[in-house]
XYZ file of C-alpha atoms in Angstrom:
388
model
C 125.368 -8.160 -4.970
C 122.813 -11.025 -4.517
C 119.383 -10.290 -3.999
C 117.735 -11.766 -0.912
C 113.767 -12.742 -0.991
C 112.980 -12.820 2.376
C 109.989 -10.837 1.727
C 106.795 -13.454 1.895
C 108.456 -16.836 2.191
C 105.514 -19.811 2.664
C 105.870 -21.934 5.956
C 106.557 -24.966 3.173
C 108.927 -23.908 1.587
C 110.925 -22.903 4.638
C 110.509 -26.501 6.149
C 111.675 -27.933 3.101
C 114.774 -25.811 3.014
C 115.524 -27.173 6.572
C 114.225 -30.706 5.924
C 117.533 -30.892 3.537
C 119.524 -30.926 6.895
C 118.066 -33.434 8.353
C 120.462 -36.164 7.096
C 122.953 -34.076 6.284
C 125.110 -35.499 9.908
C 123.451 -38.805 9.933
C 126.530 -40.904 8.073
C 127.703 -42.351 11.872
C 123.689 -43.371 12.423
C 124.414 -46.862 11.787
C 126.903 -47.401 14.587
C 124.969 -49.205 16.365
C 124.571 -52.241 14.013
C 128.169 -52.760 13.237
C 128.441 -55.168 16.007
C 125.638 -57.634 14.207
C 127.165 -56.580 11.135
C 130.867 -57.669 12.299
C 129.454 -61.356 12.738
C 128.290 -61.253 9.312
C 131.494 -60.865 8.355
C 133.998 -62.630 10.342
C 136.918 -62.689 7.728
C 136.740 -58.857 8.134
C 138.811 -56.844 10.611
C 137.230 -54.690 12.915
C 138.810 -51.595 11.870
C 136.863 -51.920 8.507
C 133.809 -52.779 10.085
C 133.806 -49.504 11.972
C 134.983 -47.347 9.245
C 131.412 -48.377 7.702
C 130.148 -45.413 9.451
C 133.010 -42.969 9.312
C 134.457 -43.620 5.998
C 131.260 -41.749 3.691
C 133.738 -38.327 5.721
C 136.108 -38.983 2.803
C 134.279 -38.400 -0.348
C 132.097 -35.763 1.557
C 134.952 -33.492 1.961
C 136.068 -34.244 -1.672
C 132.603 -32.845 -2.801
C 132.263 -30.437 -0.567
C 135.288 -28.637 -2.736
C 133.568 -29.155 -5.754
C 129.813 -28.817 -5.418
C 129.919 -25.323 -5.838
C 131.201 -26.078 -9.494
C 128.291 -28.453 -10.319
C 125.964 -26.358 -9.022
C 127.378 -23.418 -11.305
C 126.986 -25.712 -14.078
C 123.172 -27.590 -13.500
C 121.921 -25.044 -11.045
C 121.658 -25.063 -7.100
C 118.413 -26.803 -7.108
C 119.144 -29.848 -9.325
C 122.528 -30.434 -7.423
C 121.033 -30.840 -4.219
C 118.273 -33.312 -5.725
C 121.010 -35.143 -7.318
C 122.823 -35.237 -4.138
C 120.225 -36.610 -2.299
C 119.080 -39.065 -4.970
C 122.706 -40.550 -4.726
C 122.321 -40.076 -0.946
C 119.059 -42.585 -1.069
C 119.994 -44.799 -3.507
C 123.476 -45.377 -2.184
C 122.370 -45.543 1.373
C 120.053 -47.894 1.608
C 122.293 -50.029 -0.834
C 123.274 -52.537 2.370
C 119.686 -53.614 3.277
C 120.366 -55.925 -0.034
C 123.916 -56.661 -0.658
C 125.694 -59.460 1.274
C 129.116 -58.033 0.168
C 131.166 -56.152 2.204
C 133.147 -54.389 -0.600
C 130.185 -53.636 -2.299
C 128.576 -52.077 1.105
C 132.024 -50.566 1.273
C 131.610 -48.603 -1.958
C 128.387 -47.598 -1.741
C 129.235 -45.610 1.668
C 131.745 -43.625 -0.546
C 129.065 -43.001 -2.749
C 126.676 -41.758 0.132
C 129.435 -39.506 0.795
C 129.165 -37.803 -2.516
C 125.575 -37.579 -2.161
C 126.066 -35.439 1.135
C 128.857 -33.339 0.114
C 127.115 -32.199 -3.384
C 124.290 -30.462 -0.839
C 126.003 -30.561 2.344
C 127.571 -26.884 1.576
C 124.432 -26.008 -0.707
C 122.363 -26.178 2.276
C 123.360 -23.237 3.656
C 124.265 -21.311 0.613
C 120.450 -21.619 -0.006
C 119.944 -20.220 3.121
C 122.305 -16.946 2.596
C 120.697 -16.834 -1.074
C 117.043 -16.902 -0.129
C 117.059 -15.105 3.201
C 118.599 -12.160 4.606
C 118.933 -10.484 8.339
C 117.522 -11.676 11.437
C 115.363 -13.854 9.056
C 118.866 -15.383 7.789
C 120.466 -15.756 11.265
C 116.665 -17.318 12.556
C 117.375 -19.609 9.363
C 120.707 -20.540 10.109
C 119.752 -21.313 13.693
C 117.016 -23.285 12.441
C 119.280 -25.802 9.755
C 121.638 -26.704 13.111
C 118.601 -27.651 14.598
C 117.608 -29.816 12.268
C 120.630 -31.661 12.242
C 120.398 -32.243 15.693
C 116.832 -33.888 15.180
C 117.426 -35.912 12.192
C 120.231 -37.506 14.405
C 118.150 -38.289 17.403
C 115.247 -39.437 14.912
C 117.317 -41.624 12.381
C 119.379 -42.883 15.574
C 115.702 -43.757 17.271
C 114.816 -45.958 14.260
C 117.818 -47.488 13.795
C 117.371 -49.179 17.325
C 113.933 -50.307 15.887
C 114.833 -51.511 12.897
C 117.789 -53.875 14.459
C 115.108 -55.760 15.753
C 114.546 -57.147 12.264
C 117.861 -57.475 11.230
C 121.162 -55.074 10.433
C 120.379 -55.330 6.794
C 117.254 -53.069 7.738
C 119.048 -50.383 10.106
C 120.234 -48.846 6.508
C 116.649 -47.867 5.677
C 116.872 -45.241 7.274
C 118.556 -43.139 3.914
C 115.319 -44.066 2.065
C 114.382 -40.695 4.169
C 116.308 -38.797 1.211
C 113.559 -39.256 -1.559
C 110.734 -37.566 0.271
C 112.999 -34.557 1.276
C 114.374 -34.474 -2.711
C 110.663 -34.122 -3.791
C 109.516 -31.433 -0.693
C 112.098 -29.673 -1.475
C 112.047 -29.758 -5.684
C 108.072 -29.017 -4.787
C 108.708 -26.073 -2.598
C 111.761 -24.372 -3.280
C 112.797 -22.170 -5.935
C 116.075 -21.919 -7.471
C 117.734 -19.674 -5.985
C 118.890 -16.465 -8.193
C 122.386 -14.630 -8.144
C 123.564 -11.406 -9.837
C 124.590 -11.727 -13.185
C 127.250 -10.205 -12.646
C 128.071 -12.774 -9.588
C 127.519 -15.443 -11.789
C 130.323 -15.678 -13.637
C 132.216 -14.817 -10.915
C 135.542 -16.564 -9.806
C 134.750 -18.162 -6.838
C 137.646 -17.912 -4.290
C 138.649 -17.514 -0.429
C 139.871 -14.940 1.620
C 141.893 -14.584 4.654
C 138.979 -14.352 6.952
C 137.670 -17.118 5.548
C 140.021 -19.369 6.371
C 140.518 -17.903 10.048
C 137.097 -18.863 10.617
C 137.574 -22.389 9.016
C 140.508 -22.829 11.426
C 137.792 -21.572 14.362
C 135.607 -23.863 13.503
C 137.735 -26.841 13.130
C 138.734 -26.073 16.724
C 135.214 -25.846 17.764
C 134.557 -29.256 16.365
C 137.567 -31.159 17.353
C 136.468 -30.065 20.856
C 132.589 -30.792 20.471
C 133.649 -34.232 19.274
C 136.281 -34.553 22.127
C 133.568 -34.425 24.329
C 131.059 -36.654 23.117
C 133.656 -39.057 22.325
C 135.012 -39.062 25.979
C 132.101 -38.802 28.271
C 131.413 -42.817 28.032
C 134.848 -43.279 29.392
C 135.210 -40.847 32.096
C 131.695 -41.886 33.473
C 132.274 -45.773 33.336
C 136.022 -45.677 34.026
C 135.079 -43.207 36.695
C 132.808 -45.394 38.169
C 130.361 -41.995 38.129
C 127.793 -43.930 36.186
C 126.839 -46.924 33.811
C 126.986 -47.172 30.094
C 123.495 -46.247 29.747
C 124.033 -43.112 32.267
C 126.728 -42.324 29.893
C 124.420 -42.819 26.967
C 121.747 -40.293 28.356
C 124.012 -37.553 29.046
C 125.244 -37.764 25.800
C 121.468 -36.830 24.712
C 121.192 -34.237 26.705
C 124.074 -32.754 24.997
C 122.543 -33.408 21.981
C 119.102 -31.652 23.096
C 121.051 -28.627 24.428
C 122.574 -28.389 20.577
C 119.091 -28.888 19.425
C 117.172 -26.265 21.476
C 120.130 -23.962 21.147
C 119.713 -23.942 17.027
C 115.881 -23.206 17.740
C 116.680 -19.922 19.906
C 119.651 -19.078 18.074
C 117.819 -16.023 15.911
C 116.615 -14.551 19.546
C 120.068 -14.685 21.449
C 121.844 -13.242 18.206
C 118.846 -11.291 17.986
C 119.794 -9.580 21.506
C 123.642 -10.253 21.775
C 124.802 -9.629 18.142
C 128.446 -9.784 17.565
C 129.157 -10.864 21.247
C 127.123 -14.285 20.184
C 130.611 -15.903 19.123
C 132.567 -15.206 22.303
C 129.490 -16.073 24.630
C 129.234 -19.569 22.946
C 133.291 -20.137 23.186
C 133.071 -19.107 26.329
C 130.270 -21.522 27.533
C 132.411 -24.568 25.770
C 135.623 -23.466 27.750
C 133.379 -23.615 31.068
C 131.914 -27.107 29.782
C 135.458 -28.594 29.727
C 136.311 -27.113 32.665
C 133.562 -28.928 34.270
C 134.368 -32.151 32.958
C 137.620 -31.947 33.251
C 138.079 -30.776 37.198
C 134.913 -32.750 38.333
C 134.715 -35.893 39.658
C 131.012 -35.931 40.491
C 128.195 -37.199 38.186
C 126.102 -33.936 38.000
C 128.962 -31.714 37.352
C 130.294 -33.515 34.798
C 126.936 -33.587 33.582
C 126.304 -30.127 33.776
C 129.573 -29.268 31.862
C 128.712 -31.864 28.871
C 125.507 -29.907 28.379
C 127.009 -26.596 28.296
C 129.212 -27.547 25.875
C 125.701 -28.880 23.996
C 124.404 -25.142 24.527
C 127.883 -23.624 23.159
C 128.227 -25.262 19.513
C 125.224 -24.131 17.893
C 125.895 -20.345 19.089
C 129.329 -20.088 17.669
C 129.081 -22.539 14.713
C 125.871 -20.984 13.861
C 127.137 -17.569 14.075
C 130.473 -18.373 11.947
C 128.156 -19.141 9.131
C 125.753 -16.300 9.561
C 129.415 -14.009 9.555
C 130.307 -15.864 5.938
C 127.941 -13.635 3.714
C 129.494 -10.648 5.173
C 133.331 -11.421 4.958
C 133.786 -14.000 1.776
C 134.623 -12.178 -1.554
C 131.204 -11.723 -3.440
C 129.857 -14.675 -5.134
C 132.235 -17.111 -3.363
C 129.190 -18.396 -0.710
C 129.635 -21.792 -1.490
C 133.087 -22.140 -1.703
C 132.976 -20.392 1.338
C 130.713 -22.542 2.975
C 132.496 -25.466 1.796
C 136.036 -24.540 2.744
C 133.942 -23.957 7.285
C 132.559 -27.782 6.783
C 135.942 -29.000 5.689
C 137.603 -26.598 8.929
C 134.636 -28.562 10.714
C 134.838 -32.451 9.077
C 138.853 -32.329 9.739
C 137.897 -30.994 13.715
C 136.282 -34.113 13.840
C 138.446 -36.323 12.373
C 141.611 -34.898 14.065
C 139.540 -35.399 17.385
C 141.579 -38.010 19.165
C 144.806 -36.672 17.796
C 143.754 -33.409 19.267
C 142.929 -34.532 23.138
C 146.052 -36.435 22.967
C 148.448 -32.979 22.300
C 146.466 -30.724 24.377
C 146.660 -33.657 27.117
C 150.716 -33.660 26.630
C 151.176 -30.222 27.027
C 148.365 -29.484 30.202
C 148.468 -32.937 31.502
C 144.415 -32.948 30.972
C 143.050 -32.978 28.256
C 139.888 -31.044 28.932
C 141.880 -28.832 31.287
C 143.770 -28.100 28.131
C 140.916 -27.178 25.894
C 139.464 -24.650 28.594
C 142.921 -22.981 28.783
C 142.625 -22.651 24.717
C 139.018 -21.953 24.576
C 139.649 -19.218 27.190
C 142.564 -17.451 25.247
C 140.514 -17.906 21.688
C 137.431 -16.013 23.410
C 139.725 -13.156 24.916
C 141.165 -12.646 21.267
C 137.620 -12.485 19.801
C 136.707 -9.783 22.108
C 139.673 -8.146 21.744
C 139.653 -8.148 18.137
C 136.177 -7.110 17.717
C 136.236 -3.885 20.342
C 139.358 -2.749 18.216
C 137.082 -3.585 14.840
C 134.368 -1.259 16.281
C 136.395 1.432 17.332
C 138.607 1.508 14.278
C 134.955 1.836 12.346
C 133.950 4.400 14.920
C 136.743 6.428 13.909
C 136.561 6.128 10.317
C 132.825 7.303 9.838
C 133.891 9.904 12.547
C-alpha cells in the first residue's frame, strides 16, 4: 500500500501542489485572439485558425496514456517540471513566430507539456494526502482550474491591446509554477513493492471514465450553447451571454473550494447530489424561456461539476488496482477530454431522440443518478451483511 503524509504538510507546499493546476485547462485561453490572428493569415482557412486553441487536446490525451511511464522512469517530480518546461517554452512560442505551421506545431507540443502532468497532478494529490485532507485537496485542484481560467482569460483581453502575438504570454506562467513547485514539493514515495508494479485498469475504472465523459460532454454542452439560446432567444445580448457564462464558471470555482465540507457531511451521496443538480440545470435551460431561469439553471450546472467530477477522483484511490493511480487518473481525463470533444456530436443525438437537447440530458442525468443510488444502497447493504 502507499503511504500517505498528510501529517504536517506546510501551507507552501500545498499551494504549490495546486498552483500546478492552474494551467492545466487553459489550452482554449487564446480564443479570443484568433479573430486578429485570422487576418494575419488570410491564406489560412478558418477551421485551422480555430483549431489553434483546441488542437494542443490531441497530444494531451496521447500523454496522458503515457506519463505514468515517464514518471516511473525519471520520477513524479521531474516529469511534471519537464512538462511544464515544455508547457512554457512551447506556449509562448507564437509571441515570436510569424508562421502558422510553426505556431501550429508548437500547440502540439504544449499539449505534451500538459498531458505529462495533467494526470500527475492529481496522482500527487492521492500520493501525498489522504482522507478528508485528500478529498479537501481534490476539491481544492478543481478550483484552481477554474481560477487560472478566469485569470489567464482576464489577461489575455489585456494583452490584445498590444497585439495577438502577446495574448500567448500568458504560458510564460509555467516557469514560476515549475520552480514553486520543484522548491516546495517532495517527490512523492510509493511502496516498493508498488513500484514495480504493473500498472493496469479495472472495470470500475472504466465505468467511472464513461461517467465522467458524460459529465463533461454535458458541462461543455452547456457552456457551448448558452450564447445561442440567449442571443437567438432574444433573452439577452452577447455580453449577457458572456456573463452568465462566468457565473457558471464561479459556481465551479466556489464549488471546488467547499467541496471537502459537503463531502465532508454528505459522503457517498456527494456523486448523486451533484448529477442530480446538473439534470435540474438542463432542465432549466432547456424548458425556460426567461432570462433568469435559464440563468439560474446554467449556474447549477456550474455548482454540479466540481461535486461529481471531484468526487470520481477522490473514489479512484479506493477502486483502481494498487499502484495503477496514474493510469487511473489518466484513463478519467481521457473519459473527460473525449466528453468534451464529442460535445456537439452528443447534443445533436440526445436532441434526435427527445427532440431537445437539454430536455434529453435531464432525462439521462435523471436515470444515471437513480442507478447511483440504487447501486450504492445495494453496495451498503451487501457490506452490512457480510461483516454481519
Amino acid at each position: 500500500m502507499k503511504k500517505a503524509i498528510s501529517a504536517s504538510h506546510t501551507g507552501m507546499m500545498r499551494y504549490a501542489v495546486l498552483s500546478i493546476s492552474l494551467i492545466i485547462t487553459t489550452g482554449p485561453a487564446v480564443s479570443s485572439a484568433l479573430p486578429l490572428m485570422a487576418k494575419n493569415f488570410p491564406n489560412i482557412s478558418l477551421e485551422m485558425i480555430d483549431m489553434i486553441a483546441t488542437v494542443q487536446q490531441f497530444t494531451i490525451m496521447l500523454f496522458l496514456l503515457i506519463s505514468g511511464t515517464i514518471a516511473k522512469k525519471i520520477g513524479i517530480k521531474r516529469t511534471i517540471a519537464l512538462g511544464l518546461m515544455i508547457t512554457g517554452v512551447a506556449g509562448i512560442f507564437p509571441v515570436f513566430s510569424q508562421s502558422f505551421e510553426a505556431i501550429f506545431i508548437s500547440r502540439l507540443l504544449l499539449g505534451i507539456g500538459i498531458g505529462l502532468f495533467n494526470s500527475l497532478a492529481i496522482t500527487v494529490i492521492d500520493l501525498l494526502f489522504s482522507g478528508h485532507d485528500k478529498a479537501q485537496m481534490l476539491g481544492n485542484r478543481s478550483a484552481m482550474e477554474q481560477l487560472g481560467v478566469c485569470i489567464l482569460n482576464l489577461v489575455v483581453g489585456l494583452l490584445l491591446l498590444i497585439n495577438w502575438h502577446m495574448a500567448f504570454l500568458i504560458y510564460g506562467l509555467a516557469f514560476p509554477i515549475m520552480i514553486f513547485f520543484w522548491r516546495y514539493v517532495p517527490e512523492p514515495q510509493i511502496d516498493d513493492e508498488n513500484k514495480e508494479a504493473h500498472q493496469r485498469i479495472n472495470l470500475p475504472v472504466v465505468l467511472l471514465a464513461l461517467l465522467l465523459l458524460f459529465l463533461v460532454m454535458c458541462s461543455t454542452a452547456i457552456i457551448v450553447q448558452i450564447p445561442s439560446i440567449i442571443v437567438r432567444g432574444a433573452l439577452g445580448s452577447a455580453t449577457t451571454a458572456s456573463l452568465i457564462i462566468s457565473l457558471n464558471t464561479l459556481a465551479g470555482m466556489a464549488m471546488g473550494f467547499l467541496f471537502g465540507r459537503i463531502y465532508k457531511v454528505a459522503r457517498y451521496m456527494t456523486l448523486p447530489i451533484g448529477t442530480f443538480l446538473m439534470a435540474l440545470g438542463a432542465i432549466l435551460i432547456g424548458t425556460g424561456g426567461n432570462l433568469y431561469i435559464v440563468s439560474l439553471g446554467t449556474i447549477l450546472c456550474g455548482f454540479s461539476y466540481p461535486l461529481a467530477g471531484t468526487y470520481a477522483f477522490n473514489l479512484l484511490s479506493k477502486i483502481a488496482p494498487a499502484g495503477s493511480e496514474t493510469l487511473g487518473n489518466s484513463v478519467l481525463l481521457i473519459g473527460c477530454n473525449l466528453g468534451s470533444f464529442i460535445s456537439p456530436i452528443g447534443v445533436r443525438v440526445l436532441a434526435k431522440i427527445s427532440g431537445n437537447g437539454f430536455i434529453g440530458m435531464f432525462i439521462v442525468l435523471l436515470i444515471v443518478t437513480v442507478g447511483i443510488v440504487a447501486f450504492q444502497w445495494i453496495s451498503r447493504s451487501v457490506s452490512k451483511i457480510t461483516k454481519a
